[in-house]
Short mmCIF file of C-alpha atoms and ligand atoms in Angstrom, two decimals:
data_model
loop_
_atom_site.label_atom_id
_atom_site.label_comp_id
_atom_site.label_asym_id
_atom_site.label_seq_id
_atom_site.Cartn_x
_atom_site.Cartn_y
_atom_site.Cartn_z
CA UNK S 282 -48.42 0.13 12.74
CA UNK S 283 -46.35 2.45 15.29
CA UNK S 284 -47.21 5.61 15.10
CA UNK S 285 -44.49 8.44 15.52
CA UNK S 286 -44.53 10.52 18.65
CA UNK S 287 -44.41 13.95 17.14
CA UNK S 288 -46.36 15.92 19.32
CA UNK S 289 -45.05 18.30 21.98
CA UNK S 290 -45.05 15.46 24.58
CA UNK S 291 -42.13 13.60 23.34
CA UNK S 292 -39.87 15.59 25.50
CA UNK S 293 -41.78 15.10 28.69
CA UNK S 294 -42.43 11.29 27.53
CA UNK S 295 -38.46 11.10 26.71
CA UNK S 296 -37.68 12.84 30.37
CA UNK S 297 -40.26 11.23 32.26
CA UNK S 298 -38.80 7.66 30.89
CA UNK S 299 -35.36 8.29 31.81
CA UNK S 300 -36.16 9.48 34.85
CA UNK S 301 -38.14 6.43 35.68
CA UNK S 302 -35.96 3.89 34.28
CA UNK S 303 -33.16 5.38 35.54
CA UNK S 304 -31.80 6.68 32.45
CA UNK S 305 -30.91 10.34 33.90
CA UNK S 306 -32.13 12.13 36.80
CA UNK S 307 -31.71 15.21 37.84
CA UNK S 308 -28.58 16.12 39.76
CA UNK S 309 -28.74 16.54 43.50
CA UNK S 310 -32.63 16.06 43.08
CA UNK S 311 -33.28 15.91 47.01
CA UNK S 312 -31.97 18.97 47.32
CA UNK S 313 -34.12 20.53 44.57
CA UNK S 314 -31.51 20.05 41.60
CA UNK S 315 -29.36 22.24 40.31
CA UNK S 316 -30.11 23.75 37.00
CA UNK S 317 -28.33 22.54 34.02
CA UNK S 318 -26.64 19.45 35.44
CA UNK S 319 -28.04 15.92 35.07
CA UNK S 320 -27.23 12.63 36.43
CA UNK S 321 -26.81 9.57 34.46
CA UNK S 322 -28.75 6.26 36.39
CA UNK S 323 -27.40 2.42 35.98
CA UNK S 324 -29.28 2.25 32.15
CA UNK S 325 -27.97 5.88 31.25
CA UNK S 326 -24.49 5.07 31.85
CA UNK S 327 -24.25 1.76 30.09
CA UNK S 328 -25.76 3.03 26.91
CA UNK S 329 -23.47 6.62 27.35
CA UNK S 330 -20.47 3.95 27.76
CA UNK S 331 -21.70 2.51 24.34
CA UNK S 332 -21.76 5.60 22.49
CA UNK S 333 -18.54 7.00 24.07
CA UNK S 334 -17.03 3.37 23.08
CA UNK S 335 -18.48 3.13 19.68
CA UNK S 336 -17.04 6.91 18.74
CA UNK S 337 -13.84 6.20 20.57
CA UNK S 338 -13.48 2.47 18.38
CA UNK S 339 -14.37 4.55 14.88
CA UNK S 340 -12.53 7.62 15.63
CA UNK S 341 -9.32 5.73 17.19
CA UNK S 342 -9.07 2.41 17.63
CA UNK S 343 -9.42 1.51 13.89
CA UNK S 344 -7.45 4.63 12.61
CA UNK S 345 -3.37 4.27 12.90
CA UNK S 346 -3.35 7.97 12.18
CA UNK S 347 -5.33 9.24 15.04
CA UNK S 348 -4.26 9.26 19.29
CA UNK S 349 -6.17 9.17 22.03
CA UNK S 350 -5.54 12.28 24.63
CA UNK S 351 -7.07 12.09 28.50
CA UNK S 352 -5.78 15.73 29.47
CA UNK S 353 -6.92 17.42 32.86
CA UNK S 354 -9.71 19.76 32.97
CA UNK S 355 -8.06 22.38 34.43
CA UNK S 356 -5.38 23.66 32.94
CA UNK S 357 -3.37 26.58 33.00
CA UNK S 358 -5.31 29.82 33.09
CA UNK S 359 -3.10 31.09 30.10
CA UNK S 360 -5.02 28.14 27.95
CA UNK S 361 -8.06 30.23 27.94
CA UNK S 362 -6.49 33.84 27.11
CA UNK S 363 -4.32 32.30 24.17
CA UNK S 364 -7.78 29.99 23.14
CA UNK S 365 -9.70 33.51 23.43
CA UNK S 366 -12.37 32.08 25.50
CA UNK S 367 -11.64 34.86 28.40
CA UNK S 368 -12.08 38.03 26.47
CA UNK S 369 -14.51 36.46 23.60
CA UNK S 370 -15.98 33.40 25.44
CA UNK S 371 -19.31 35.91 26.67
CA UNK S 372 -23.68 36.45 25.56
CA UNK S 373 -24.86 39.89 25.66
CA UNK S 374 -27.82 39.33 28.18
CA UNK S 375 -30.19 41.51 28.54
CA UNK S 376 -32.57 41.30 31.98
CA UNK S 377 -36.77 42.27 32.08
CA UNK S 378 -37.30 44.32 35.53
CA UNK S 379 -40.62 43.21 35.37
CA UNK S 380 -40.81 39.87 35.14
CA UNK S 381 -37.09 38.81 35.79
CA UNK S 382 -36.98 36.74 32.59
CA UNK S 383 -32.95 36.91 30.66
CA UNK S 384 -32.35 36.71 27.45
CA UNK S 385 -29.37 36.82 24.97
CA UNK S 386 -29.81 39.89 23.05
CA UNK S 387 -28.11 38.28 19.59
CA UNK S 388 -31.57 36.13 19.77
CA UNK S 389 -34.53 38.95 21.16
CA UNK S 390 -36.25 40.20 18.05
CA UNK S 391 -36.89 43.24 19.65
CA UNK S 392 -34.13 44.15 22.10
CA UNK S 393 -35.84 46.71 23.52
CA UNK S 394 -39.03 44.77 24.35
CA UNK S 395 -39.49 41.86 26.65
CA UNK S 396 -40.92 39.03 24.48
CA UNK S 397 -42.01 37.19 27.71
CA UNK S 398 -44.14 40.27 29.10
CA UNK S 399 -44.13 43.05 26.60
CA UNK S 400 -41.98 45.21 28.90
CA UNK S 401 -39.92 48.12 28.28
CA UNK S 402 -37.78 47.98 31.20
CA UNK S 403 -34.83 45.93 30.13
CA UNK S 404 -31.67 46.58 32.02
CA UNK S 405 -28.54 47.73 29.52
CA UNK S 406 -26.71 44.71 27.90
CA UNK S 407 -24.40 42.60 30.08
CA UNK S 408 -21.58 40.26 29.05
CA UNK S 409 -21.92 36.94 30.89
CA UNK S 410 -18.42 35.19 30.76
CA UNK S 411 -19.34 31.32 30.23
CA UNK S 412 -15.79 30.01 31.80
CA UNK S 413 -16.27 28.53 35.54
CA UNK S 414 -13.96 29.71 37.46
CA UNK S 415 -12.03 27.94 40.48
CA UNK S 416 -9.53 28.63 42.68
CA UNK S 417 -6.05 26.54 42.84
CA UNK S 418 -4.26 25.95 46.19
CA UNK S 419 -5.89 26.80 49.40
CA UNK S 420 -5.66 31.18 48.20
CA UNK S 421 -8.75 32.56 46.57
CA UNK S 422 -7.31 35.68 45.28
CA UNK S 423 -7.02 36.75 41.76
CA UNK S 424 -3.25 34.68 41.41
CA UNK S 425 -4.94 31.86 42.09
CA UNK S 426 -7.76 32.15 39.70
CA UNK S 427 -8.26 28.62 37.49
CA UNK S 428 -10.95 27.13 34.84
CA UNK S 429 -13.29 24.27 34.38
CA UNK S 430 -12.47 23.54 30.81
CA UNK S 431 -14.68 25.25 28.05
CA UNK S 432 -14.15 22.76 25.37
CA UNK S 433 -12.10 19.17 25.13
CA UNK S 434 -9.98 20.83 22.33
CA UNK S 435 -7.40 23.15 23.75
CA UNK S 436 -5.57 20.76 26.16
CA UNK S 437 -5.18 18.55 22.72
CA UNK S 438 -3.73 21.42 20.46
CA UNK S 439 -1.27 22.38 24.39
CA UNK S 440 -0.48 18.92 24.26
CA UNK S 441 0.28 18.72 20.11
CA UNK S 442 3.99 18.37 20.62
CA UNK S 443 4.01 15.53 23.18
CA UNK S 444 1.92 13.50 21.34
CA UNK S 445 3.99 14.02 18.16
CA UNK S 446 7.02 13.42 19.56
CA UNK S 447 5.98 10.73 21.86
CA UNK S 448 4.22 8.49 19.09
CA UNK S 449 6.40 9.49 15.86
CA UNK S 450 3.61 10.34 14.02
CA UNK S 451 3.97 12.58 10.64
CA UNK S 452 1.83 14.99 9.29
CA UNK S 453 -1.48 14.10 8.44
CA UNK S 454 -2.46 12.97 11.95
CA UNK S 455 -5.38 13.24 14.53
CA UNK S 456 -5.58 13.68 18.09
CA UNK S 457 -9.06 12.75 20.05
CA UNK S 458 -10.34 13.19 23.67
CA UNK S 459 -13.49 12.28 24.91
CA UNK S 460 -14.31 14.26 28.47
CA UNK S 461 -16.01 16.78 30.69
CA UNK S 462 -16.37 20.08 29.60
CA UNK S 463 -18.42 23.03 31.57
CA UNK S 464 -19.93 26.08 30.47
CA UNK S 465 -22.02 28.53 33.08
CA UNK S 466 -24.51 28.55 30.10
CA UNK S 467 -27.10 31.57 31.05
CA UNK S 468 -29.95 30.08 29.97
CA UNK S 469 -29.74 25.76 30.56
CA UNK S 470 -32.69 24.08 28.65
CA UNK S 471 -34.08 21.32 26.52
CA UNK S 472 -33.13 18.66 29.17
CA UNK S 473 -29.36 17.78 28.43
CA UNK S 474 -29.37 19.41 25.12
CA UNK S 475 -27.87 22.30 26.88
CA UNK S 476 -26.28 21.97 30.50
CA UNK S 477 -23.40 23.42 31.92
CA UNK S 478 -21.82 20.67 32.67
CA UNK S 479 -21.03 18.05 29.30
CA UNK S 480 -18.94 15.48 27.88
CA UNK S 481 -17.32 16.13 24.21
CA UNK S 482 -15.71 13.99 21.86
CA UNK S 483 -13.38 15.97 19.94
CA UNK S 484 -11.07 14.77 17.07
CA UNK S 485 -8.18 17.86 16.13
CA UNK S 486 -6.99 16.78 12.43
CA UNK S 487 -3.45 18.12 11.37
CA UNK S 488 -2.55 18.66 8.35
CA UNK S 489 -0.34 21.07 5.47
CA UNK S 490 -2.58 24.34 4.75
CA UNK S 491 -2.60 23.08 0.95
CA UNK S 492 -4.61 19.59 1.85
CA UNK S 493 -6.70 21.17 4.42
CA UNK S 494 -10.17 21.71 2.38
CA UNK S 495 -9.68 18.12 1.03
CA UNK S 496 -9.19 16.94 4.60
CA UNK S 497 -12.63 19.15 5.79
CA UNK S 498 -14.79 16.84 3.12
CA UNK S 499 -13.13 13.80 4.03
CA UNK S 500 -13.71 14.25 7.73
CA UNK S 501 -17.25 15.88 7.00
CA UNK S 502 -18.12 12.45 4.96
CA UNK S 503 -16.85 10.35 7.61
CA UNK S 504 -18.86 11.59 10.19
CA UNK S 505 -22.42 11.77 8.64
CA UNK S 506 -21.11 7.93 8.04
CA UNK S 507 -21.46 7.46 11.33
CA UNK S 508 -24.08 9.01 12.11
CA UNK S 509 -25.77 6.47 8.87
CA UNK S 510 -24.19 3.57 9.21
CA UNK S 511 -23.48 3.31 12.95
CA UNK S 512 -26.47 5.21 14.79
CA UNK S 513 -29.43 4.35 11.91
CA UNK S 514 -30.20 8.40 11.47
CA UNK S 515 -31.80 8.79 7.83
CA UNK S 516 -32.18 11.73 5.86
CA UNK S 517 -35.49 12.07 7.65
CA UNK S 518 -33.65 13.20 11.24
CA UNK S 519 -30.72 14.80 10.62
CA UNK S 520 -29.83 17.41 7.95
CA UNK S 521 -26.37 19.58 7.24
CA UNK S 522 -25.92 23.35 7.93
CA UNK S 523 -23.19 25.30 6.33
CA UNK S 524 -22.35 28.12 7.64
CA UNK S 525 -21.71 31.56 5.73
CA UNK S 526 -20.16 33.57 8.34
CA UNK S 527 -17.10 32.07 9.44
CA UNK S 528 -14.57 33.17 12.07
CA UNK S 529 -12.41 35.21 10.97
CA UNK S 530 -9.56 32.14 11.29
CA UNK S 531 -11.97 29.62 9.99
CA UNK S 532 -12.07 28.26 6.15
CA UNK S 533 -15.23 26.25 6.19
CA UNK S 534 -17.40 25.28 8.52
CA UNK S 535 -20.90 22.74 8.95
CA UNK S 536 -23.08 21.27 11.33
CA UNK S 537 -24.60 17.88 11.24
CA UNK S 538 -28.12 18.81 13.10
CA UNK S 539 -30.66 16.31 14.12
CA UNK S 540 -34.06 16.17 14.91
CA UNK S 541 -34.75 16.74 18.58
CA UNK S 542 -38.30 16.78 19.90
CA UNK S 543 -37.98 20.58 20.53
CA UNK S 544 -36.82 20.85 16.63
CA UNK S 545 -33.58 21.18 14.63
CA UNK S 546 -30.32 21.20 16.76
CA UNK S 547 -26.93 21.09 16.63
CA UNK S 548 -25.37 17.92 17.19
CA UNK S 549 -21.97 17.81 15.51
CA UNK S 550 -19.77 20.84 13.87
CA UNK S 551 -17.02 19.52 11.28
CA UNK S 552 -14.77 23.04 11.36
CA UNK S 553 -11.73 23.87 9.16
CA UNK S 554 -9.80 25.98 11.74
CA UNK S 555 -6.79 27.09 9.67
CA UNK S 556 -3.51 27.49 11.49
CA UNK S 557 -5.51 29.81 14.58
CA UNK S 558 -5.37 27.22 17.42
CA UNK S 559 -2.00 26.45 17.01
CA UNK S 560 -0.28 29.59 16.29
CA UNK S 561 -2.23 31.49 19.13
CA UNK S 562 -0.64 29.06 21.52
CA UNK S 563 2.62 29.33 20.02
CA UNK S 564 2.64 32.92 20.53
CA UNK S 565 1.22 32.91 24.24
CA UNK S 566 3.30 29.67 25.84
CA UNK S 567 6.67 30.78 23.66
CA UNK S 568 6.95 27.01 22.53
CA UNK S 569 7.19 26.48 18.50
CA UNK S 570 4.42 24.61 17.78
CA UNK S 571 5.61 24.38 14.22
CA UNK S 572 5.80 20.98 12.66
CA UNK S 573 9.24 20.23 10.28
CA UNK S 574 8.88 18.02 7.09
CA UNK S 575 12.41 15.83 6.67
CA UNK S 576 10.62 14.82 3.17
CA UNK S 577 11.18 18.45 1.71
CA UNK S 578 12.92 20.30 4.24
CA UNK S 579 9.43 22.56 4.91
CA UNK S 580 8.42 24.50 8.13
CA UNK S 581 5.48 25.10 8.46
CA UNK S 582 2.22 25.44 11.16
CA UNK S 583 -0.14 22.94 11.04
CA UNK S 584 -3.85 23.30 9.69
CA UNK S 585 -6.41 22.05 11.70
CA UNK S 586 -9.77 20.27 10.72
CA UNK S 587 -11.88 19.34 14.18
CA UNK S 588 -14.50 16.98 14.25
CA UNK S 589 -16.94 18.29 17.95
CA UNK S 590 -20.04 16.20 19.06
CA UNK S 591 -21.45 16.56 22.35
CA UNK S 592 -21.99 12.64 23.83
CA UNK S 593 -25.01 14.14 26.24
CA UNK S 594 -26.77 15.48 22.81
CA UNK S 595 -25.68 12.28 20.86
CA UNK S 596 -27.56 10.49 23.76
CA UNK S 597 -30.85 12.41 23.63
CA UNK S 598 -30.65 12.60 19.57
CA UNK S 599 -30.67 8.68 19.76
CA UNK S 600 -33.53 8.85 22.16
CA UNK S 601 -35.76 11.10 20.29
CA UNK S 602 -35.63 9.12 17.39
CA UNK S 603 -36.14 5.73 19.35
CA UNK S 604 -39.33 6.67 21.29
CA UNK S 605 -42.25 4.72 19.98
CA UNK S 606 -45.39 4.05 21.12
CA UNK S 607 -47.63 0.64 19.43
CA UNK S 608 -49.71 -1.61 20.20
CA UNK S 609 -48.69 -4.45 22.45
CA UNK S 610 -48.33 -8.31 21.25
CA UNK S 611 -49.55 -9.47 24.10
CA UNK S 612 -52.97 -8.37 24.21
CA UNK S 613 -55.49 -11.15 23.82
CA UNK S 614 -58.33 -11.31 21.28
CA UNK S 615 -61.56 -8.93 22.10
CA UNK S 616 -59.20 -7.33 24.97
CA UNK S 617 -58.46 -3.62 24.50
CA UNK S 618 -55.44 -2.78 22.71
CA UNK S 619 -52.53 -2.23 24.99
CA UNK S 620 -50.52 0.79 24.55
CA UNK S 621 -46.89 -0.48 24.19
CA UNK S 622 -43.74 2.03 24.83
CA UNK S 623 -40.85 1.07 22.86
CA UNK S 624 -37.41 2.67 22.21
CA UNK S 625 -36.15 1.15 19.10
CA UNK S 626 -32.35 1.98 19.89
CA UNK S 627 -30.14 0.61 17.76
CA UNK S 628 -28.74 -2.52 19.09
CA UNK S 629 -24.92 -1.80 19.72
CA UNK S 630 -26.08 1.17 22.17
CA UNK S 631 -28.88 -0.50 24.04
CA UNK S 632 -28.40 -0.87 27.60
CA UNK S 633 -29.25 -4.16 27.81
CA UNK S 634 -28.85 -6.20 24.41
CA UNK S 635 -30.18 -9.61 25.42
CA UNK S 636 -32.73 -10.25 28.59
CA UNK S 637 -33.13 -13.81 29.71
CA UNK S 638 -36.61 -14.48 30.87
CA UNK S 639 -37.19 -17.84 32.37
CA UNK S 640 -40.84 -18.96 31.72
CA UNK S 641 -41.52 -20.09 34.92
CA UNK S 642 -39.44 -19.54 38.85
CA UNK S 643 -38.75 -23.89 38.20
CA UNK S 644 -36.46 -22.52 35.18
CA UNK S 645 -34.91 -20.10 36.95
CA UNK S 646 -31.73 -22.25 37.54
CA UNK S 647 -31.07 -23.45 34.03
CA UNK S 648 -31.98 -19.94 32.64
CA UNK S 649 -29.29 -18.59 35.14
CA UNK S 650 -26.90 -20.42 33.77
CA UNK S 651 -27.89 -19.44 30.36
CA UNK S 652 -27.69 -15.79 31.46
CA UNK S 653 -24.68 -15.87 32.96
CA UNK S 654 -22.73 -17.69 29.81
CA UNK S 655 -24.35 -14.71 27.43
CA UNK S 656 -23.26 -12.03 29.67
CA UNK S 657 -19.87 -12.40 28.93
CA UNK S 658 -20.29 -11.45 25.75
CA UNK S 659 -23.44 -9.06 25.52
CA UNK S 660 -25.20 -6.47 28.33
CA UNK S 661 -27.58 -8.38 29.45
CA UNK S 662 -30.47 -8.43 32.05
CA UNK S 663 -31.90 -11.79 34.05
CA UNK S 664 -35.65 -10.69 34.73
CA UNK S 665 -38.23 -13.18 36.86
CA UNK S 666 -40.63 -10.91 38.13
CA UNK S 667 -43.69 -10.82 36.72
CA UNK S 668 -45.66 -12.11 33.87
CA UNK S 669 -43.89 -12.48 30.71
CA UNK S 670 -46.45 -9.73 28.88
CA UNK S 671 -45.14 -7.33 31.89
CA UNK S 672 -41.37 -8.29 31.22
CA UNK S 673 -41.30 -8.05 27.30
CA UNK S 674 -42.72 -4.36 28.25
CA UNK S 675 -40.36 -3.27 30.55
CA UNK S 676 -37.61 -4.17 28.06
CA UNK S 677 -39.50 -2.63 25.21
CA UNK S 678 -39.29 0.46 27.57
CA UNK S 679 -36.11 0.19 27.44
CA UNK S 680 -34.88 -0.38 24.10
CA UNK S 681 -33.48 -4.38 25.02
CA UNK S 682 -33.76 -6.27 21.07
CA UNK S 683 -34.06 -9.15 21.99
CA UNK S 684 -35.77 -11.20 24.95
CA UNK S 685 -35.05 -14.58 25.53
CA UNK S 686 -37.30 -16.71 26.61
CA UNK S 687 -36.34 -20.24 28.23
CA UNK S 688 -39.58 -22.49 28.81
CA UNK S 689 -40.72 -26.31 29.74
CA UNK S 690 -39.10 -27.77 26.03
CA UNK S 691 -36.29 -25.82 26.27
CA UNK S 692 -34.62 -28.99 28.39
CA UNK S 693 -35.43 -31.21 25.80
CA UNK S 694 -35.02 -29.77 22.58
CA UNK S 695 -31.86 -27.71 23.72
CA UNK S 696 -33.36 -24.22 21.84
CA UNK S 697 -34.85 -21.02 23.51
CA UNK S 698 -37.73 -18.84 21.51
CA UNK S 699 -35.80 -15.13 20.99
CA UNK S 700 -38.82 -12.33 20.42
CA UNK S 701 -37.20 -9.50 18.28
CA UNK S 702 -38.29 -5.99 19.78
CA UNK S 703 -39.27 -4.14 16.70
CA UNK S 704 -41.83 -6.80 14.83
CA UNK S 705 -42.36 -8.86 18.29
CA UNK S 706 -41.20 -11.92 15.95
CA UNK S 707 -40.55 -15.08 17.97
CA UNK S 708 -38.10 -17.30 16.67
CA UNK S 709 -36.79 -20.82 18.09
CA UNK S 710 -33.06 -20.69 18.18
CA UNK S 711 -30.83 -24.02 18.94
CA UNK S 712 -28.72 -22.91 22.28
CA UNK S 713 -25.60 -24.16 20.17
CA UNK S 714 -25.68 -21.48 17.85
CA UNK S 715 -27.61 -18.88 19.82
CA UNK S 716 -24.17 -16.55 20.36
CA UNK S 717 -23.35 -16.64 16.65
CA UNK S 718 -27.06 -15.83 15.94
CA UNK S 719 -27.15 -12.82 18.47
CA UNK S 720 -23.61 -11.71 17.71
CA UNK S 721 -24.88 -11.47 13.75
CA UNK S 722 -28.05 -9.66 14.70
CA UNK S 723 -26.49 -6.80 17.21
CA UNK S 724 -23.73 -6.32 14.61
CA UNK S 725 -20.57 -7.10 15.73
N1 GAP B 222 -14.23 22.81 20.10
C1 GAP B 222 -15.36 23.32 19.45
C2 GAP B 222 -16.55 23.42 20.29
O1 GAP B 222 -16.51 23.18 21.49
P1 GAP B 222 -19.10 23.94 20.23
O2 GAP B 222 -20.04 24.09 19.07
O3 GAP B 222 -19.11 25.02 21.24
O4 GAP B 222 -17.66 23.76 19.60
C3 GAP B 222 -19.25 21.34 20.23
O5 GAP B 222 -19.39 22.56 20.94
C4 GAP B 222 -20.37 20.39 20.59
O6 GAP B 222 -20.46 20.24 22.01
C5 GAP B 222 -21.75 20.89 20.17
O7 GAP B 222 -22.04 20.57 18.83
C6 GAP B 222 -22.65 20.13 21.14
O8 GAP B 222 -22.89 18.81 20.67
C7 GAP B 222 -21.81 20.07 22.40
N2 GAP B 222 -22.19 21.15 23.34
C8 GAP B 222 -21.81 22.43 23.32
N3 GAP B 222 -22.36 23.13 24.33
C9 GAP B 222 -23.12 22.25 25.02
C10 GAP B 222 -23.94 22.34 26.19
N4 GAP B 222 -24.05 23.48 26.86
N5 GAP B 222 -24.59 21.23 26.62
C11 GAP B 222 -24.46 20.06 25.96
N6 GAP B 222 -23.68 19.91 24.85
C12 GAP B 222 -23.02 20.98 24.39
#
């Protein structure tokens, strides 16, 4: 019955929808924007609170082996010359004369010929440095000179021995951090796919050199878990890269990509990192970052396996795969079809889990109530306006599963018909068990 969106469209459909149902906007949009940075709206940021919470609750919560980390992001400038991100950290850009188009040259298939125009007359290739730089204290000279953090990561492998010490934890263990991370990416596109300013959810695994390929599979299974069991993606959107050419430091190395309207992406990298991070900062802070086993008397540095997923791409994977458009249940016999818009988001996500629609303004104090009681307990929305065609659509449109509707019998027979947002089955549910029922269906 629902047809796919596959066309070209989706991304304008997917950024015209968040736009106007405030799921992002673009930021400082009165003043014309400002390229690669986005703004999440009231709907945005409850369902980017639901991912970030659903990660952090897998990744964390649930795990006694892994920590949680909320490190600054700046840190000190030596971070990023022991990390490599200030001599390495750069794209090769080449610019057209002509037409003023940039592009990275690792990507041109002919780097001497604009692909945009056809030009010859390419300026020489230029490193652009991706690090944004800052000043600290009220000096802008080059002793002053600070960075917006690249990537969530570094801070946690700085920070290795605190956390160690601090929580007592032995070899195998994780560290994660979910937060900002900035890049002065040249070329900003595919809406958030690739800004400059992100949030990451990084997870730095630490473990003996011997056990680190078994660790790589285990974490590399765990994640496409999640991305199965927790987010609905099937073998239809999302696929695994493994990459041949490694860092030099690395082991192994993959990429859980998904389907994103613009094609393939990356969403995810699962990275054996050997002993690199660690032993780099070692050598540039001084501090042994060495980890002792009492069991056998063993010194060794730690092997790393990190887990990376942007929670901006995570967002937009979930709504490319969500956007639907149907045919409306509303529409009455011998009365054109109505085009519905529905974003079949998977229920622990949504923005708004449960909606309470009162039948009629003379409900509207009972259904309050009714509202307000489920709204401890799910994200909900209390919507009168309208007819209730008009408000089952505007919570399609937003990816709500279920709409509750309170009418005339609900008084009497204590029950409230709940319309499911995939089929548009109805169902009358007894108010008594109507949290158990709801709790079951958004999974718990
Ligand atoms: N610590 C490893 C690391 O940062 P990365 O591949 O550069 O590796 C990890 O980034 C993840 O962060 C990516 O898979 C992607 O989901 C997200 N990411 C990276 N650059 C991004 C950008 N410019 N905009 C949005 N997300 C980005």
């Amino acid at each position: 019955m629902a047809d796919e969106v596959k066309d070209q469209d989706l991304m304008n459909k997917i950024v015209s929808l968040c736009k106007r149902r405030g799921f992002i906007f673009p930021s400082s949009e009165i003043y014309g924007g400002i390229n690669g940075f986005w703004d999440y709206g009231p709907y945005g940021c409850r369902m980017k609170r639901a991912i970030e919470q659903l990660w952090w609750h897998e990744m964390v919560e649930t795990r006694d082996n892994i920590e949680g980390l909320d490190s600054t992001i700046i840190c000190h400038p030596r971070v990023w010359k022991a990390s490599g991100h200030l001599d390495q950290f750069s794209d090769l850009m080449v610019d057209c004369r002509d037409c003023k188009s940039r592009f990275r040259v690792d990507l041109m298939d002919d780097p001497n010929t604009c692909s945009n125009c056809g030009s010859h007359n390419l300026t020489e290739p230029r490193e652009f440095n991706l690090m944004m730089k800052t000043f600290v204290g009220p000096v802008f000279d080059d002793e002053h000179v600070a960075y917006l953090r690249a990537e969530t990561c570094q801070p946690i492998f700085v920070d290795f021995n605190s956390v160690r010490v601090a929580t007592r934890q032995k070899l195998p263990f994780g560290i994660a951090q979910i937060g900002k991370a900035f890049r002065n990416e040249i070329n900003p596109r595919n809406f958030t796919f690739r800004s400059r300013e992100f949030t990451q959810m990084e997870m730095e695994f630490f473990c003996h050199e011997d056990e680190g390929m078994k660790w790589f599979e285990y974490w590399k299974e765990q994640r496409i878990n999640f991305y199965r069991n927790k987010l609905g993606f099937t073998e239809d959107n999302y696929r695994i890269y493994v990459h041949e050419k490694l860092a030099h430091y690395a082991k192994a190395a993959i990429d859980i990509e998904v389907k994103f309207p613009f094609g393939w992406g990356e969403l995810e990298g699962v990275h054996h990192r050997g002993q690199w991070d660690l032993s780099r900062h070692s050598e540039f802070s001084g501090e042994d970052l060495q980890y002792f086993d009492h069991d056998n008397g063993r010194k060794f540095m730690p092997t790393v396996i990190e887990t990376s997923v942007g929670l901006d791409r995570t967002f937009l994977a979930i709504l490319s795969k969500s956007y639907y458009e149907d045919t409306a249940d509303t529409c009455k016999e011998g009365k054109d079809q109505e085009l519905r818009i529905v974003l079949r988001l998977p229920a622990t996500v949504a923005p708004i889990q449960v909606a309470v629609l009162p039948l009629s303004k003379k409900l509207n104090e009972a259904a309050e109530k009714l509202y307000f009681d489920l709204n401890r307990h799910f994200r909900c929305e209390f919507d009168v306006t309208g007819s209730i065609g008009k408000r089952y659509r505007r919570q399609d449109e937003i990816g709500t599963p279920f709409c509750i509707t309170y009418d005339f019998e609900s008084e009497s027979d204590n029950a409230v018909t709940v319309r499911e947002r995939d089929s548009m089955q109805q169902e009358r549910v007894n108010l008594s068990t109507l949290r158990d029922y709801l709790e079951d269906k958004i999974g718990f």
